[in-house]
Amino acid sequence: MPIVPSTQDAIERAAGILRAGGLVGFPTETVYGLGADATQGRAVAAIFEAKGRPSFNPLIVHVADATAAFRLGRFGPLAKQLAERFWPGPLTLVVPRTPSCPVADFATAGLSTIALRVPAHRVAQSLLAFAGVPIAAPSANRSGHVSATWAAHVEADLGARVAVVLDGGPTQFGLESTVVEASGERAVLLRPGAITAAQLAAVAGHPLLRAADGHAQPVSPGQLLSHYAPQARVRLHATHVEPGEALLAFGPAPLPASGPVFNLSCSGDLLEAAANLFAGLRQLDQPGTAMIAVMPISSSGLGEAINDRLLRAERR
Ligand code: TXA
Ligand code: MG
């Protein structure tokens, strides 16, 4: 599968592949997506096949702007407010499908709701413009693996299963979008992500409810799965490193270690740590490594999403 620079020409060709029912890897501001024309059931089915993803786990549908989103989903005042403030950007809103929504049922796993997002990335936006269709795209990794934040990760995970990968360099946030259920009057946080709960609460005017506390029906199906898992085991809140362990460090004082070390951010910056998280896990996850020790990371702000992904890696 070729990785190609994201020139206008290459993006236009990739849009042609999408319209013809093929799969395209493309960068967003969060992670790389594995895209298909959301209105073609067969193309969407190919995404599940390529990822080895359970078919009950619905996909995010990407559109160019809020106007396009309003045609696919029913937006009440809360959803509209969040869309206005955070789009384009790393926020996914779950709302009821409109009766005329042309998205294939397979993409929403037969649910009456749809997850919509307007990406803030030049290449993703240009691909949407050339394709002229909504693009269903999960993260471009094999199901159960950590998300791809470099084009090379897409190739390593999916190989010939995808026709082309548009290279946009390392992604900006490095963590997936925040998923919020916004059908009612209270916003429910289904997946912590690149936009923090505090940022959302400030706009919603109330603290977010948590799916973890039983506030969403159904909960985000993807959150039930063991996701984000490297091959090696993961040990969190490490205060020392055992012989033979690799170390995922954080901050200016990494623990003493004799094996491989990856520091997420030497200055202890959460934004930098998020951007490096999946690449760091992939780098340390070598065949000889049985355990990755992870130093404690503050769970405030963006730290909530970082710790969410690390917990999933530990619990797989
Ligand atoms: O940043 C991102 O969100 C990336 C980029 C490519 O946009 N995409 C991504 O997609 O992370 P994926 O498929 O790996 O995660 C989508 C999440 C899953 O947890 C899924 O269960 C949830 O969104 N989801 C999708 N549709 C839903 C729905 N109708 N109701 C509840 N949860 C939904
Ligand atoms: Mg994913």
Short mmCIF file of C-alpha atoms and ligand atoms in Angstrom, two decimals:
data_model
loop_
_atom_site.label_atom_id
_atom_site.label_comp_id
_atom_site.label_asym_id
_atom_site.label_seq_id
_atom_site.Cartn_x
_atom_site.Cartn_y
_atom_site.Cartn_z
CA MET A 1 0.00 0.00 0.00
CA PRO A 2 1.56 3.31 -0.96
CA ILE A 3 2.04 6.11 1.55
CA VAL A 4 1.87 9.28 -0.52
CA PRO A 5 2.49 12.95 0.30
CA SER A 6 -0.79 14.86 0.66
CA THR A 7 -0.64 16.93 -2.51
CA GLN A 8 -3.87 18.24 -4.06
CA ASP A 9 -3.41 15.66 -6.81
CA ALA A 10 -3.03 12.77 -4.39
CA ILE A 11 -6.03 13.92 -2.35
CA GLU A 12 -8.16 14.15 -5.49
CA ARG A 13 -7.11 10.62 -6.50
CA ALA A 14 -7.88 9.34 -2.98
CA ALA A 15 -11.34 10.93 -3.22
CA GLY A 16 -11.88 8.98 -6.44
CA ILE A 17 -10.94 5.75 -4.64
CA LEU A 18 -13.46 6.58 -1.89
CA ARG A 19 -16.25 7.25 -4.38
CA ALA A 20 -15.46 3.96 -6.09
CA GLY A 21 -16.00 2.14 -2.77
CA GLY A 22 -12.34 1.80 -1.70
CA LEU A 23 -10.57 2.49 1.59
CA VAL A 24 -8.25 5.44 2.20
CA GLY A 25 -6.01 6.24 5.16
CA PHE A 26 -5.92 9.96 5.95
CA PRO A 27 -4.66 12.28 8.70
CA THR A 28 -6.89 14.24 11.04
CA GLU A 29 -5.87 16.52 13.92
CA THR A 30 -6.41 13.60 16.36
CA VAL A 31 -5.26 10.29 14.81
CA TYR A 32 -5.21 8.77 11.29
CA GLY A 33 -8.60 7.61 10.02
CA LEU A 34 -9.48 4.64 7.79
CA GLY A 35 -12.08 6.19 5.52
CA ALA A 36 -14.88 4.89 3.31
CA ASP A 37 -17.91 6.51 1.67
CA ALA A 38 -20.40 6.36 4.56
CA THR A 39 -23.35 5.98 2.19
CA GLN A 40 -22.07 2.73 0.63
CA GLY A 41 -22.83 -0.29 2.81
CA ARG A 42 -20.25 -2.49 1.06
CA ALA A 43 -17.48 0.08 1.45
CA VAL A 44 -18.32 0.48 5.14
CA ALA A 45 -18.32 -3.31 5.56
CA ALA A 46 -14.78 -3.33 4.12
CA ILE A 47 -13.65 -1.08 7.01
CA PHE A 48 -14.85 -3.62 9.58
CA GLU A 49 -13.14 -6.38 7.60
CA ALA A 50 -9.82 -4.51 7.29
CA LYS A 51 -9.73 -3.61 11.00
CA GLY A 52 -11.04 -6.93 12.31
CA ARG A 53 -13.61 -4.75 14.13
CA PRO A 54 -16.75 -6.24 15.73
CA SER A 55 -19.76 -5.16 13.65
CA PHE A 56 -21.71 -3.96 16.73
CA ASN A 57 -19.21 -1.11 17.17
CA PRO A 58 -20.46 1.93 15.18
CA LEU A 59 -18.20 4.34 13.27
CA ILE A 60 -17.76 8.11 13.39
CA VAL A 61 -19.06 9.87 10.27
CA HIS A 62 -16.93 12.85 9.18
CA VAL A 63 -18.44 15.83 7.37
CA ALA A 64 -17.12 19.15 6.07
CA ASP A 65 -19.14 21.48 8.29
CA ALA A 66 -22.04 21.81 10.72
CA THR A 67 -24.53 22.38 7.89
CA ALA A 68 -23.67 18.97 6.46
CA ALA A 69 -23.94 17.44 9.93
CA PHE A 70 -27.44 18.93 10.43
CA ARG A 71 -28.63 16.95 7.38
CA LEU A 72 -27.51 13.64 8.93
CA GLY A 73 -28.35 14.17 12.60
CA ARG A 74 -31.03 15.96 14.64
CA PHE A 75 -29.36 18.73 16.62
CA GLY A 76 -31.18 20.22 19.63
CA PRO A 77 -30.01 23.42 21.37
CA LEU A 78 -27.26 21.67 23.39
CA ALA A 79 -25.79 19.81 20.40
CA LYS A 80 -25.95 22.99 18.30
CA GLN A 81 -24.13 24.98 20.97
CA LEU A 82 -21.33 22.40 21.26
CA ALA A 83 -21.02 22.14 17.47
CA GLU A 84 -20.81 25.90 17.10
CA ARG A 85 -18.07 26.24 19.70
CA PHE A 86 -15.90 23.18 18.95
CA TRP A 87 -16.27 22.48 15.21
CA PRO A 88 -14.12 22.08 13.27
CA GLY A 89 -12.23 20.22 15.98
CA PRO A 90 -11.69 17.03 17.97
CA LEU A 91 -15.28 16.65 19.25
CA THR A 92 -17.67 13.88 18.14
CA LEU A 93 -21.37 14.46 18.83
CA VAL A 94 -23.81 11.55 19.11
CA VAL A 95 -27.35 12.63 18.10
CA PRO A 96 -30.45 10.92 16.62
CA ARG A 97 -30.25 10.16 12.88
CA THR A 98 -32.55 12.22 10.68
CA PRO A 99 -35.20 10.23 8.77
CA SER A 100 -33.51 11.15 5.46
CA CYS A 101 -29.96 10.35 6.62
CA PRO A 102 -28.30 8.49 3.70
CA VAL A 103 -25.57 6.91 5.85
CA ALA A 104 -25.47 3.10 5.62
CA ASP A 105 -26.98 1.32 8.64
CA PHE A 106 -23.78 -0.69 8.90
CA ALA A 107 -21.85 2.50 9.76
CA THR A 108 -24.07 3.21 12.77
CA ALA A 109 -24.32 -0.49 13.68
CA GLY A 110 -28.09 -0.31 13.30
CA LEU A 111 -28.45 2.30 16.08
CA SER A 112 -30.98 5.14 15.81
CA THR A 113 -28.16 7.56 16.68
CA ILE A 114 -25.18 8.74 14.65
CA ALA A 115 -21.72 9.96 15.74
CA LEU A 116 -20.68 13.06 13.75
CA ARG A 117 -17.47 15.04 13.59
CA VAL A 118 -16.05 17.94 11.55
CA PRO A 119 -12.26 17.46 11.47
CA ALA A 120 -9.91 20.46 11.75
CA HIS A 121 -7.26 19.27 9.31
CA ARG A 122 -6.39 20.59 5.87
CA VAL A 123 -6.06 17.12 4.30
CA ALA A 124 -9.23 15.71 5.86
CA GLN A 125 -11.19 18.79 4.83
CA SER A 126 -9.84 18.69 1.29
CA LEU A 127 -10.63 14.96 1.01
CA LEU A 128 -14.22 15.64 2.15
CA ALA A 129 -14.55 18.45 -0.40
CA PHE A 130 -13.27 16.34 -3.32
CA ALA A 131 -15.26 13.25 -2.31
CA GLY A 132 -18.52 15.14 -1.79
CA VAL A 133 -19.83 12.39 0.51
CA PRO A 134 -19.76 11.87 4.29
CA ILE A 135 -16.73 9.74 5.24
CA ALA A 136 -17.08 6.96 7.82
CA ALA A 137 -13.72 6.56 9.52
CA PRO A 138 -12.56 4.76 12.63
CA SER A 139 -8.96 5.09 13.76
CA ALA A 140 -6.68 3.44 11.16
CA ASN A 141 -5.36 0.60 13.32
CA ARG A 142 -6.22 -3.08 13.65
CA SER A 143 -9.04 -3.51 16.19
CA GLY A 144 -7.55 -3.92 19.67
CA HIS A 145 -4.33 -2.07 18.86
CA VAL A 146 -3.41 1.51 19.75
CA SER A 147 -4.48 4.18 17.24
CA ALA A 148 -2.17 5.29 14.44
CA THR A 149 -0.61 8.75 14.84
CA TRP A 150 1.91 8.41 11.98
CA ALA A 151 1.28 7.25 8.39
CA ALA A 152 3.83 4.47 9.00
CA HIS A 153 1.63 3.10 11.83
CA VAL A 154 -1.24 2.73 9.36
CA GLU A 155 0.99 0.77 7.03
CA ALA A 156 2.33 -1.41 9.88
CA ASP A 157 -1.21 -2.30 11.03
CA LEU A 158 -3.21 -2.51 7.81
CA GLY A 159 -0.71 -3.08 4.98
CA ALA A 160 -2.40 -4.00 1.71
CA ARG A 161 -5.89 -3.77 3.24
CA VAL A 162 -5.95 -0.06 2.41
CA ALA A 163 -5.52 1.31 -1.12
CA VAL A 164 -3.56 4.45 -0.20
CA VAL A 165 -2.48 6.44 2.86
CA LEU A 166 -2.26 10.23 2.62
CA ASP A 167 0.76 11.27 4.68
CA GLY A 168 0.21 14.35 6.84
CA GLY A 169 3.09 13.79 9.26
CA PRO A 170 2.52 13.04 12.96
CA THR A 171 -0.96 14.06 14.12
CA GLN A 172 -1.36 17.15 16.30
CA PHE A 173 -3.32 15.86 19.33
CA GLY A 174 -2.32 12.19 19.23
CA LEU A 175 -5.50 11.20 21.09
CA GLU A 176 -8.90 10.41 19.59
CA SER A 177 -11.74 12.93 19.65
CA THR A 178 -13.92 13.36 22.72
CA VAL A 179 -17.24 11.55 22.18
CA VAL A 180 -20.29 13.25 23.72
CA GLU A 181 -23.90 12.11 23.62
CA ALA A 182 -25.90 15.31 23.06
CA SER A 183 -29.47 14.19 22.23
CA GLY A 184 -31.01 15.52 25.43
CA GLU A 185 -30.55 18.49 27.74
CA ARG A 186 -27.52 17.09 29.56
CA ALA A 187 -24.31 16.17 27.78
CA VAL A 188 -22.93 12.70 28.52
CA LEU A 189 -19.20 12.03 28.17
CA LEU A 190 -18.91 8.70 26.33
CA ARG A 191 -15.17 8.84 25.65
CA PRO A 192 -12.70 11.35 27.15
CA GLY A 193 -10.48 12.80 24.44
CA ALA A 194 -8.67 15.75 22.97
CA ILE A 195 -11.25 18.28 24.25
CA THR A 196 -11.46 18.17 28.03
CA ALA A 197 -14.57 17.70 30.16
CA ALA A 198 -13.95 21.13 31.70
CA GLN A 199 -13.91 22.83 28.27
CA LEU A 200 -17.20 21.12 27.41
CA ALA A 201 -18.83 21.93 30.75
CA ALA A 202 -17.98 25.61 30.31
CA VAL A 203 -19.99 25.73 27.07
CA ALA A 204 -22.79 23.33 28.07
CA GLY A 205 -23.35 25.27 31.28
CA HIS A 206 -23.37 22.10 33.39
CA PRO A 207 -20.90 19.41 34.45
CA LEU A 208 -20.95 16.46 32.02
CA LEU A 209 -22.66 13.24 33.04
CA ARG A 210 -20.46 10.16 32.77
CA ALA A 211 -21.35 7.07 30.76
CA ALA A 212 -19.34 5.19 33.37
CA ASP A 213 -22.00 6.16 35.95
CA GLY A 214 -24.74 4.56 33.84
CA HIS A 215 -25.92 7.76 32.16
CA ALA A 216 -26.04 6.68 28.52
CA GLN A 217 -28.32 4.19 26.79
CA PRO A 218 -26.66 2.46 25.14
CA VAL A 219 -23.15 3.30 26.24
CA SER A 220 -20.63 3.89 23.48
CA PRO A 221 -20.14 0.30 22.30
CA GLY A 222 -16.45 0.85 21.62
CA GLN A 223 -15.88 1.66 25.27
CA LEU A 224 -16.84 -1.89 26.21
CA LEU A 225 -13.95 -3.34 24.27
CA SER A 226 -10.38 -3.78 25.37
CA HIS A 227 -8.84 -1.15 23.15
CA TYR A 228 -5.49 0.52 22.79
CA ALA A 229 -3.61 -2.59 23.82
CA PRO A 230 0.05 -3.17 23.04
CA GLN A 231 1.35 -6.78 23.01
CA ALA A 232 3.39 -6.24 26.18
CA ARG A 233 1.56 -5.93 29.51
CA VAL A 234 1.28 -2.48 31.03
CA ARG A 235 1.88 -1.61 34.71
CA LEU A 236 0.53 1.79 35.77
CA HIS A 237 1.58 4.21 38.54
CA ALA A 238 5.07 2.71 38.62
CA THR A 239 7.36 4.09 41.33
CA HIS A 240 10.28 1.85 40.35
CA VAL A 241 11.28 -0.17 37.26
CA GLU A 242 11.90 -3.93 37.51
CA PRO A 243 14.81 -5.47 35.62
CA GLY A 244 13.65 -6.33 32.08
CA GLU A 245 10.82 -3.79 32.09
CA ALA A 246 10.59 -0.93 29.59
CA LEU A 247 9.69 2.50 30.98
CA LEU A 248 7.10 4.96 29.70
CA ALA A 249 8.31 8.02 31.59
CA PHE A 250 6.70 11.40 32.21
CA GLY A 251 8.35 14.58 33.45
CA PRO A 252 11.81 15.89 34.27
CA ALA A 253 12.77 13.10 36.70
CA PRO A 254 12.35 9.73 34.93
CA LEU A 255 12.79 6.66 37.16
CA PRO A 256 16.14 4.87 36.90
CA ALA A 257 15.80 2.05 34.33
CA SER A 258 18.17 -0.38 32.64
CA GLY A 259 15.90 -1.17 29.65
CA PRO A 260 14.33 0.98 26.90
CA VAL A 261 12.86 4.33 27.99
CA PHE A 262 10.44 6.68 26.22
CA ASN A 263 9.67 9.98 27.92
CA LEU A 264 6.21 11.31 26.95
CA SER A 265 7.22 14.84 27.95
CA CYS A 266 10.45 15.80 29.70
CA SER A 267 8.85 19.05 30.85
CA GLY A 268 5.70 17.30 32.17
CA ASP A 269 3.43 18.91 29.56
CA LEU A 270 0.15 17.01 29.08
CA LEU A 271 -0.42 18.26 25.52
CA GLU A 272 2.99 16.94 24.47
CA ALA A 273 2.40 13.69 26.39
CA ALA A 274 -0.91 13.09 24.59
CA ALA A 275 0.68 13.71 21.20
CA ASN A 276 3.45 11.17 21.99
CA LEU A 277 1.38 8.53 23.80
CA PHE A 278 0.60 6.00 21.05
CA ALA A 279 3.95 6.38 19.28
CA GLY A 280 5.67 5.82 22.66
CA LEU A 281 3.64 2.69 23.39
CA ARG A 282 4.37 1.34 19.91
CA GLN A 283 8.09 2.06 20.25
CA LEU A 284 8.38 0.28 23.62
CA ASP A 285 6.18 -2.62 22.52
CA GLN A 286 8.98 -4.80 21.12
CA PRO A 287 8.96 -8.63 21.07
CA GLY A 288 11.57 -8.88 23.87
CA THR A 289 9.56 -6.65 26.23
CA ALA A 290 7.06 -8.39 28.51
CA MET A 291 6.10 -5.38 30.64
CA ILE A 292 5.94 -1.62 30.19
CA ALA A 293 6.07 0.33 33.48
CA VAL A 294 4.26 3.67 33.26
CA MET A 295 5.02 6.60 35.57
CA PRO A 296 2.06 8.40 37.18
CA ILE A 297 0.45 11.10 35.03
CA SER A 298 -1.86 13.79 36.43
CA SER A 299 -5.48 13.05 35.53
CA SER A 300 -6.60 16.68 35.35
CA GLY A 301 -7.57 18.22 31.99
CA LEU A 302 -6.16 16.24 29.07
CA GLY A 303 -4.75 13.81 31.65
CA GLU A 304 -8.22 12.23 31.94
CA ALA A 305 -8.06 10.99 28.33
CA ILE A 306 -4.41 9.91 28.65
CA ASN A 307 -5.19 7.88 31.78
CA ASP A 308 -8.33 6.43 30.13
CA ARG A 309 -6.23 5.03 27.26
CA LEU A 310 -3.54 3.73 29.64
CA LEU A 311 -6.15 1.99 31.81
CA ARG A 312 -7.52 0.24 28.72
CA ALA A 313 -4.02 -0.85 27.77
CA GLU A 314 -3.56 -2.27 31.29
CA ARG A 315 -6.93 -4.04 31.49
CA ARG A 316 -6.98 -5.75 28.11
O1 TXA B 1 -10.46 11.13 16.66
C1 TXA B 1 -11.28 10.28 16.31
O2 TXA B 1 -12.42 10.22 16.79
C2 TXA B 1 -10.84 9.30 15.21
C3 TXA B 1 -10.63 10.09 13.93
C4 TXA B 1 -10.26 9.20 12.77
O3 TXA B 1 -11.75 10.86 13.66
N1 TXA B 1 -11.80 8.24 15.06
C5 TXA B 1 -12.02 7.29 16.00
O4 TXA B 1 -12.96 6.34 15.64
O5 TXA B 1 -11.43 7.25 17.06
P1 TXA B 1 -13.19 4.96 16.39
O6 TXA B 1 -14.07 4.17 15.51
O7 TXA B 1 -11.87 4.34 16.71
O8 TXA B 1 -13.97 5.32 17.70
C6 TXA B 1 -15.33 5.72 17.59
C7 TXA B 1 -16.01 5.66 18.95
C8 TXA B 1 -16.21 4.22 19.40
O9 TXA B 1 -15.94 4.14 20.79
C9 TXA B 1 -17.70 4.00 19.08
O10 TXA B 1 -18.27 3.01 19.89
C10 TXA B 1 -18.28 5.38 19.34
O11 TXA B 1 -17.29 6.28 18.85
N2 TXA B 1 -19.54 5.59 18.62
C11 TXA B 1 -19.73 5.68 17.29
N3 TXA B 1 -21.04 5.83 17.00
C12 TXA B 1 -21.71 5.85 18.18
C13 TXA B 1 -23.10 5.96 18.55
N4 TXA B 1 -24.05 6.10 17.65
N5 TXA B 1 -23.39 5.93 19.87
C14 TXA B 1 -22.42 5.82 20.80
N6 TXA B 1 -21.11 5.68 20.51
C15 TXA B 1 -20.74 5.70 19.22
MG MG B 2 -10.30 3.28 17.50
#
